[in-house]
PDB file of C-alpha atoms in Angstrom:
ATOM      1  CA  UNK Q   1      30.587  46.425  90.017  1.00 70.00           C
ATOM      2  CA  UNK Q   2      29.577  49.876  88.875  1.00 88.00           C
ATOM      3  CA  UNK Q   3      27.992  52.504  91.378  1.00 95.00           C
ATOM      4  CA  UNK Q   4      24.989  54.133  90.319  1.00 96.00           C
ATOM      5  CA  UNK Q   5      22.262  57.042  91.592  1.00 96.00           C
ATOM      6  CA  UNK Q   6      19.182  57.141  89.617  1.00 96.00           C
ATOM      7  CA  UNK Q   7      17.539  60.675  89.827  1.00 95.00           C
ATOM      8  CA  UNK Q   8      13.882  60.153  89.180  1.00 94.00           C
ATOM      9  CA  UNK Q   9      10.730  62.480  88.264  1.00 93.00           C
ATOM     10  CA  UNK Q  10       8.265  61.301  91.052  1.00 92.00           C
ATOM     11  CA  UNK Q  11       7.951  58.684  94.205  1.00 92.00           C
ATOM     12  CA  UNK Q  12       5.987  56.533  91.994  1.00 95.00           C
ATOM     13  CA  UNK Q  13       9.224  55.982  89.511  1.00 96.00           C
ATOM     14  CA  UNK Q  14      11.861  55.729  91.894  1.00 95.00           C
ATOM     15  CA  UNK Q  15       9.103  52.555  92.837  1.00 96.00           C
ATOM     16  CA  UNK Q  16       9.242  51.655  89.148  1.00 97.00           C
ATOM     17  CA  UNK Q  17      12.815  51.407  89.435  1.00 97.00           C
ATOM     18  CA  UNK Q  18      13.373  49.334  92.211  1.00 97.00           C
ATOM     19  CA  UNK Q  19      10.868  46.680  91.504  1.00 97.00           C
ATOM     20  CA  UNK Q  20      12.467  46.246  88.257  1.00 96.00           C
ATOM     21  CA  UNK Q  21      16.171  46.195  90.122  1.00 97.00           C
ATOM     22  CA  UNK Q  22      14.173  43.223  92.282  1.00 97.00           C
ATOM     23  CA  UNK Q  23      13.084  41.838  89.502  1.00 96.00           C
ATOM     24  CA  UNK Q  24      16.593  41.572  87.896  1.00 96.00           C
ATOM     25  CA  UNK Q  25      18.323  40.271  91.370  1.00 96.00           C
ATOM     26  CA  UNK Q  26      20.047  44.081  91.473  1.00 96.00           C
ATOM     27  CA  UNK Q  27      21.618  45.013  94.742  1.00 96.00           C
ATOM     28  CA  UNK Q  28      19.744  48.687  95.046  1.00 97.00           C
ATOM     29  CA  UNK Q  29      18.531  50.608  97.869  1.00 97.00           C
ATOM     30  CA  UNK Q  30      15.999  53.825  97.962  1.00 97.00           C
ATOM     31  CA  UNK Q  31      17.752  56.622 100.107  1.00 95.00           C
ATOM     32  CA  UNK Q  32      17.329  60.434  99.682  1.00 93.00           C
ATOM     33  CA  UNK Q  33      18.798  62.643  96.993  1.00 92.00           C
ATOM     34  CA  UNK Q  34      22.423  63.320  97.793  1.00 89.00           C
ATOM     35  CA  UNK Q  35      22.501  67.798  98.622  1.00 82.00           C
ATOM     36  CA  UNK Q  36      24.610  67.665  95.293  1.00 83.00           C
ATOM     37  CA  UNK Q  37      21.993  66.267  93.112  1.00 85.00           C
ATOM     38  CA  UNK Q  38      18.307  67.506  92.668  1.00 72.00           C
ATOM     39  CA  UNK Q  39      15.631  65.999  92.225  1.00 59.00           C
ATOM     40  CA  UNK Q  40      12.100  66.438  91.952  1.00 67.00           C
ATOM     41  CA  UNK Q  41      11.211  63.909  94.236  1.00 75.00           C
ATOM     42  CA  UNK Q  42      13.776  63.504  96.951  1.00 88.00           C
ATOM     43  CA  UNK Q  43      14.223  59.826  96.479  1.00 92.00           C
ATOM     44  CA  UNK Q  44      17.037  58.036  94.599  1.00 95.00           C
ATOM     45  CA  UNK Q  45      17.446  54.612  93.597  1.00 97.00           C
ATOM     46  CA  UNK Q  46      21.319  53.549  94.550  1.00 96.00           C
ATOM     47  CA  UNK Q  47      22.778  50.473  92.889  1.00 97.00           C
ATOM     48  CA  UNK Q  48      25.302  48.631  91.639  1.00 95.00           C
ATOM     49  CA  UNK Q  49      25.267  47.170  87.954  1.00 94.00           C
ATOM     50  CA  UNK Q  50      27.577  45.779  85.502  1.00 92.00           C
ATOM     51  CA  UNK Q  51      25.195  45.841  82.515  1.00 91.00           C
ATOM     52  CA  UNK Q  52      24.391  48.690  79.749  1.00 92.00           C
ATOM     53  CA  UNK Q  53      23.045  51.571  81.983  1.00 92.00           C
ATOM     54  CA  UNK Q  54      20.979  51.826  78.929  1.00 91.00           C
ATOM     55  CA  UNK Q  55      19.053  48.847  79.896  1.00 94.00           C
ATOM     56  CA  UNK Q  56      17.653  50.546  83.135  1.00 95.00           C
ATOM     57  CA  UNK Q  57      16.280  53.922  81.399  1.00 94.00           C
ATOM     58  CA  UNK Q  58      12.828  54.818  81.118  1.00 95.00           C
ATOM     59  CA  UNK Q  59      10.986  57.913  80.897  1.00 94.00           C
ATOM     60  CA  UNK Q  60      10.474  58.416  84.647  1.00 94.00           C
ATOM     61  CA  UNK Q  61      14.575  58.223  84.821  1.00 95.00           C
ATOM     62  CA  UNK Q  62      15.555  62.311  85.052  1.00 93.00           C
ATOM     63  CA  UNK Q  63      19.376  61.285  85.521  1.00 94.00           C
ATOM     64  CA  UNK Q  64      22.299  59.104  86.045  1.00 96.00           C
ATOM     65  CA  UNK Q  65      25.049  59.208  87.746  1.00 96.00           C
ATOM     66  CA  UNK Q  66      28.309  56.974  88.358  1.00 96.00           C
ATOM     67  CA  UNK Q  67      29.474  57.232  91.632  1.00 94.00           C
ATOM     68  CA  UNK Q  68      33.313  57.422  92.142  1.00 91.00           C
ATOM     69  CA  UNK Q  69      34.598  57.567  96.308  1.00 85.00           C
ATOM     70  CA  UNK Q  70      32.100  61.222  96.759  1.00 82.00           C
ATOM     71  CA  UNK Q  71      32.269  62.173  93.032  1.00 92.00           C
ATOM     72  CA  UNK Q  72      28.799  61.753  90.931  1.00 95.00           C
ATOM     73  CA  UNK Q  73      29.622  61.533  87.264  1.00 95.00           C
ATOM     74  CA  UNK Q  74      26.477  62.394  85.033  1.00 95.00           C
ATOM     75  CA  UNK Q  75      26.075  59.442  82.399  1.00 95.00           C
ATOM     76  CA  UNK Q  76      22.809  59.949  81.512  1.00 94.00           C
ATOM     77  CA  UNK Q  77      20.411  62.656  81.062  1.00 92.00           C
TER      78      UNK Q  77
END
């Protein structure tokens, strides 16, 4: 499976995110923003997924990012 950091606007949509990761049986975890990636909230979502990335965006989502070993690769913005 697919690493992923989602890069949200605000606390309450990094909360959005998860509980919709929950809700599709997502492995995901809410950490800090990595140094290398801002963020106007400080919390990330981290997860792994398969499926259309697309299928996880809504308008709280600032960014996405595939990670690869310590790259992040921006695939959605």
């Amino acid at each position: 499976m697919k690493g992923y950091i989602a890069v949200l606007f605000t606390h309450s949509d990094a909360i959005k995110l998860s509980r919709e990761c929950k809700k599709r049986n997502i492995n995901h975890k809410l950490m800090p923003v990595p140094r290398k990636l801002s963020s106007n909230c400080g919390v990330c979502v981290n997860f792994h997924y398969e499926g259309d990335i697309q299928d996880l965006t809504f308008s709280g989502v600032e960014k996405f990012f595939h990670v690869e070993e310590e790259n992040y690769i921006l695939v959605y913005e």
